[in-house]
Amino acid sequence: MNLLENIRIILVEPKYAGNIGSVCRAMMNMGITDLALVVPDEHPDWEEARKLACHAGPVLDRIKLFRTLEEAAADCTVVAGTSARTGFYRDHACLPREIAPVVLDSAAHHKAALVFGREDKGLFNEEIAICTHLLNIPSSECYPSLNLSHAVMICCYELFLLAGSGDYKPPRESSPEATGRMRELLFDSWSRMMLETGFCEKEKLDHMMLGLRRIFNRGKLTDNDVKILLGIARQSRWVAAELEKYRNPATP
Ligand code: SAH
């Protein structure tokens, strides 16, 4: 099986059509062809994109458009976000070379995605929160932010090298890895549980959820893991609701 076929590149709100074309070219050079764009309102200038894509028209022709990152990554297991910045909420970033085996392990069974941000503002914290991993390409302190297509190229190059190296052996899993859709279900039910059981106040929920996402994303979550964690949340919410009835009995 060609693992690179299961790798999706997601561009979130790219501003310049030329960059979309250059990304197509970089991807096709590295044998990766699944490109998704998150474009809520505007539509890119496809003619400009095609000029820079050169002979990578086939990648451009099969681009998929989504309204949100959540939708673009819904069927992906590993979702690796990229950021030129490190620091608050971003200090767990790894190198493309470190992430490459994780992405290929995932691509052996399911779709895996690499996510790239806007040319001017990068990825927002809420988008980083959807990612299971975070990547940073080391670069000069004087100007750490790479051109979008150059960042895509470096990441795809590492994947291409590893996939073709012959040393790479895909793992055997008993339960399949959870997809983005499953993980979002889990985070939604845990955030409700934390509120309904009084574990956390509404104002602190977003901060708490970012921490929780990081904990869960530290290891691989399989479908079975998610089912167990959903069960815990369901039962806890039920107990919290029963307690509430007991505390405030409805007046007949
Ligand atoms: N000013 C933005 C930079 C955006 S560059 C910021 O502060 O985040 C556009 C995109 O290219 C980024 O969102 C990221 O996906 C990718 N990128 C650029 N430089 C990168 C780097 N050094 N490491 C990882 N990704 C990078």
PDB file of N, CA and C in Angstrom, residues 1-4 7 78 97-110 112 158-173 177 220:
ATOM      1  N   MET A   1       0.834  -1.209   0.000  1.00  0.00           N
ATOM      2  CA  MET A   1       0.000   0.000   0.000  1.00  0.00           C
ATOM      3  C   MET A   1       0.875   1.268   0.000  1.00  0.00           C
ATOM      4  N   ASN A   2       0.450   2.274  -0.774  1.00  0.00           N
ATOM      5  CA  ASN A   2       1.200   3.535  -0.782  1.00  0.00           C
ATOM      6  C   ASN A   2       0.703   4.432   0.350  1.00  0.00           C
ATOM      7  N   LEU A   3       1.524   4.528   1.402  1.00  0.00           N
ATOM      8  CA  LEU A   3       1.105   5.277   2.595  1.00  0.00           C
ATOM      9  C   LEU A   3       0.852   6.752   2.298  1.00  0.00           C
ATOM     10  N   LEU A   4       1.611   7.290   1.331  1.00  0.00           N
ATOM     11  CA  LEU A   4       1.480   8.726   1.047  1.00  0.00           C
ATOM     12  C   LEU A   4       0.080   9.082   0.537  1.00  0.00           C
ATOM     13  N   ILE A   7      -2.272  10.546   3.149  1.00  0.00           N
ATOM     14  CA  ILE A   7      -1.892  11.777   3.853  1.00  0.00           C
ATOM     15  C   ILE A   7      -2.581  12.970   3.206  1.00  0.00           C
ATOM     16  N   VAL A  78      -4.439  10.941  13.022  1.00  0.00           N
ATOM     17  CA  VAL A  78      -3.448  11.941  13.424  1.00  0.00           C
ATOM     18  C   VAL A  78      -3.735  13.242  12.663  1.00  0.00           C
ATOM     19  N   ARG A  97      10.646  15.685  11.361  1.00  0.00           N
ATOM     20  CA  ARG A  97      11.286  14.366  11.328  1.00  0.00           C
ATOM     21  C   ARG A  97      10.769  13.459  12.449  1.00  0.00           C
ATOM     22  N   GLU A  98      10.432  14.061  13.576  1.00  0.00           N
ATOM     23  CA  GLU A  98       9.909  13.265  14.704  1.00  0.00           C
ATOM     24  C   GLU A  98       8.477  12.816  14.450  1.00  0.00           C
ATOM     25  N   ILE A  99       7.735  13.669  13.771  1.00  0.00           N
ATOM     26  CA  ILE A  99       6.321  13.385  13.526  1.00  0.00           C
ATOM     27  C   ILE A  99       6.130  12.415  12.363  1.00  0.00           C
ATOM     28  N   ALA A 100       7.096  12.376  11.434  1.00  0.00           N
ATOM     29  CA  ALA A 100       6.923  11.572  10.212  1.00  0.00           C
ATOM     30  C   ALA A 100       6.517  10.119  10.519  1.00  0.00           C
ATOM     31  N   PRO A 101       7.201   9.400  11.457  1.00  0.00           N
ATOM     32  CA  PRO A 101       6.773   8.011  11.709  1.00  0.00           C
ATOM     33  C   PRO A 101       5.370   7.926  12.309  1.00  0.00           C
ATOM     34  N   VAL A 102       4.996   8.920  13.108  1.00  0.00           N
ATOM     35  CA  VAL A 102       3.650   8.921  13.719  1.00  0.00           C
ATOM     36  C   VAL A 102       2.589   9.069  12.621  1.00  0.00           C
ATOM     37  N   VAL A 103       2.878   9.958  11.676  1.00  0.00           N
ATOM     38  CA  VAL A 103       1.930  10.190  10.572  1.00  0.00           C
ATOM     39  C   VAL A 103       1.835   8.934   9.694  1.00  0.00           C
ATOM     40  N   LEU A 104       2.971   8.323   9.388  1.00  0.00           N
ATOM     41  CA  LEU A 104       2.940   7.125   8.532  1.00  0.00           C
ATOM     42  C   LEU A 104       2.257   5.954   9.238  1.00  0.00           C
ATOM     43  N   ASP A 105       2.491   5.801  10.561  1.00  0.00           N
ATOM     44  CA  ASP A 105       1.816   4.729  11.319  1.00  0.00           C
ATOM     45  C   ASP A 105       0.312   4.867  11.146  1.00  0.00           C
ATOM     46  N   SER A 106      -0.126   6.108  11.235  1.00  0.00           N
ATOM     47  CA  SER A 106      -1.560   6.359  11.148  1.00  0.00           C
ATOM     48  C   SER A 106      -2.049   6.125   9.710  1.00  0.00           C
ATOM     49  N   ALA A 107      -1.242   6.571   8.735  1.00  0.00           N
ATOM     50  CA  ALA A 107      -1.639   6.451   7.328  1.00  0.00           C
ATOM     51  C   ALA A 107      -1.693   4.994   6.870  1.00  0.00           C
ATOM     52  N   ALA A 108      -1.098   4.096   7.645  1.00  0.00           N
ATOM     53  CA  ALA A 108      -1.147   2.679   7.274  1.00  0.00           C
ATOM     54  C   ALA A 108      -2.579   2.154   7.366  1.00  0.00           C
ATOM     55  N   HIS A 109      -3.424   2.802   8.172  1.00  0.00           N
ATOM     56  CA  HIS A 109      -4.804   2.325   8.350  1.00  0.00           C
ATOM     57  C   HIS A 109      -5.860   3.361   7.993  1.00  0.00           C
ATOM     58  N   HIS A 110      -5.538   4.643   8.208  1.00  0.00           N
ATOM     59  CA  HIS A 110      -6.545   5.692   8.032  1.00  0.00           C
ATOM     60  C   HIS A 110      -5.910   6.915   7.386  1.00  0.00           C
ATOM     61  N   ALA A 112      -4.390  10.617   7.568  1.00  0.00           N
ATOM     62  CA  ALA A 112      -3.690  11.461   8.547  1.00  0.00           C
ATOM     63  C   ALA A 112      -3.518  12.825   7.894  1.00  0.00           C
ATOM     64  N   GLU A 158      10.018  15.066   4.478  1.00  0.00           N
ATOM     65  CA  GLU A 158      10.335  14.108   5.551  1.00  0.00           C
ATOM     66  C   GLU A 158       9.479  12.850   5.416  1.00  0.00           C
ATOM     67  N   LEU A 159       8.209  13.041   5.042  1.00  0.00           N
ATOM     68  CA  LEU A 159       7.303  11.892   4.888  1.00  0.00           C
ATOM     69  C   LEU A 159       7.739  11.036   3.702  1.00  0.00           C
ATOM     70  N   PHE A 160       8.087  11.714   2.617  1.00  0.00           N
ATOM     71  CA  PHE A 160       8.503  11.024   1.388  1.00  0.00           C
ATOM     72  C   PHE A 160       9.768  10.193   1.640  1.00  0.00           C
ATOM     73  N   LEU A 161      10.717  10.820   2.352  1.00  0.00           N
ATOM     74  CA  LEU A 161      11.982  10.123   2.654  1.00  0.00           C
ATOM     75  C   LEU A 161      11.730   8.869   3.469  1.00  0.00           C
ATOM     76  N   LEU A 162      10.943   9.026   4.534  1.00  0.00           N
ATOM     77  CA  LEU A 162      10.720   7.901   5.438  1.00  0.00           C
ATOM     78  C   LEU A 162       9.919   6.798   4.742  1.00  0.00           C
ATOM     79  N   ALA A 163       8.879   7.189   3.997  1.00  0.00           N
ATOM     80  CA  ALA A 163       8.023   6.189   3.338  1.00  0.00           C
ATOM     81  C   ALA A 163       8.833   5.372   2.327  1.00  0.00           C
ATOM     82  N   GLY A 164       9.833   6.033   1.703  1.00  0.00           N
ATOM     83  CA  GLY A 164      10.592   5.337   0.661  1.00  0.00           C
ATOM     84  C   GLY A 164      11.861   4.680   1.184  1.00  0.00           C
ATOM     85  N   SER A 165      12.113   4.804   2.484  1.00  0.00           N
ATOM     86  CA  SER A 165      13.415   4.377   3.011  1.00  0.00           C
ATOM     87  C   SER A 165      13.563   2.862   3.091  1.00  0.00           C
ATOM     88  N   GLY A 166      12.439   2.132   3.113  1.00  0.00           N
ATOM     89  CA  GLY A 166      12.529   0.680   3.222  1.00  0.00           C
ATOM     90  C   GLY A 166      12.693   0.221   4.661  1.00  0.00           C
ATOM     91  N   ASP A 167      13.035   1.140   5.581  1.00  0.00           N
ATOM     92  CA  ASP A 167      13.197   0.765   7.000  1.00  0.00           C
ATOM     93  C   ASP A 167      11.868   0.824   7.718  1.00  0.00           C
ATOM     94  N   TYR A 168      10.910   1.483   7.082  1.00  0.00           N
ATOM     95  CA  TYR A 168       9.676   1.748   7.794  1.00  0.00           C
ATOM     96  C   TYR A 168       8.743   0.544   7.783  1.00  0.00           C
ATOM     97  N   LYS A 169       8.288   0.116   8.971  1.00  0.00           N
ATOM     98  CA  LYS A 169       7.340  -1.006   9.074  1.00  0.00           C
ATOM     99  C   LYS A 169       6.063  -0.527   9.762  1.00  0.00           C
ATOM    100  N   PRO A 170       4.918  -0.582   9.083  1.00  0.00           N
ATOM    101  CA  PRO A 170       3.686  -0.136   9.729  1.00  0.00           C
ATOM    102  C   PRO A 170       3.309  -1.026  10.923  1.00  0.00           C
ATOM    103  N   PRO A 171       2.710  -0.449  11.963  1.00  0.00           N
ATOM    104  CA  PRO A 171       2.361  -1.235  13.154  1.00  0.00           C
ATOM    105  C   PRO A 171       1.109  -2.070  12.931  1.00  0.00           C
ATOM    106  N   ARG A 172       0.872  -3.070  13.796  1.00  0.00           N
ATOM    107  CA  ARG A 172      -0.381  -3.834  13.742  1.00  0.00           C
ATOM    108  C   ARG A 172      -1.202  -3.423  14.952  1.00  0.00           C
ATOM    109  N   GLU A 173      -2.430  -2.986  14.694  1.00  0.00           N
ATOM    110  CA  GLU A 173      -3.264  -2.498  15.799  1.00  0.00           C
ATOM    111  C   GLU A 173      -4.422  -3.441  16.038  1.00  0.00           C
ATOM    112  N   GLU A 177      -7.513   3.301  15.311  1.00  0.00           N
ATOM    113  CA  GLU A 177      -7.326   4.597  15.964  1.00  0.00           C
ATOM    114  C   GLU A 177      -8.584   5.453  15.785  1.00  0.00           C
ATOM    115  N   LYS A 220      -1.846   7.496  21.745  1.00  0.00           N
ATOM    116  CA  LYS A 220      -2.793   7.201  20.669  1.00  0.00           C
ATOM    117  C   LYS A 220      -4.149   6.874  21.288  1.00  0.00           C
TER     118      LYS A 220
END
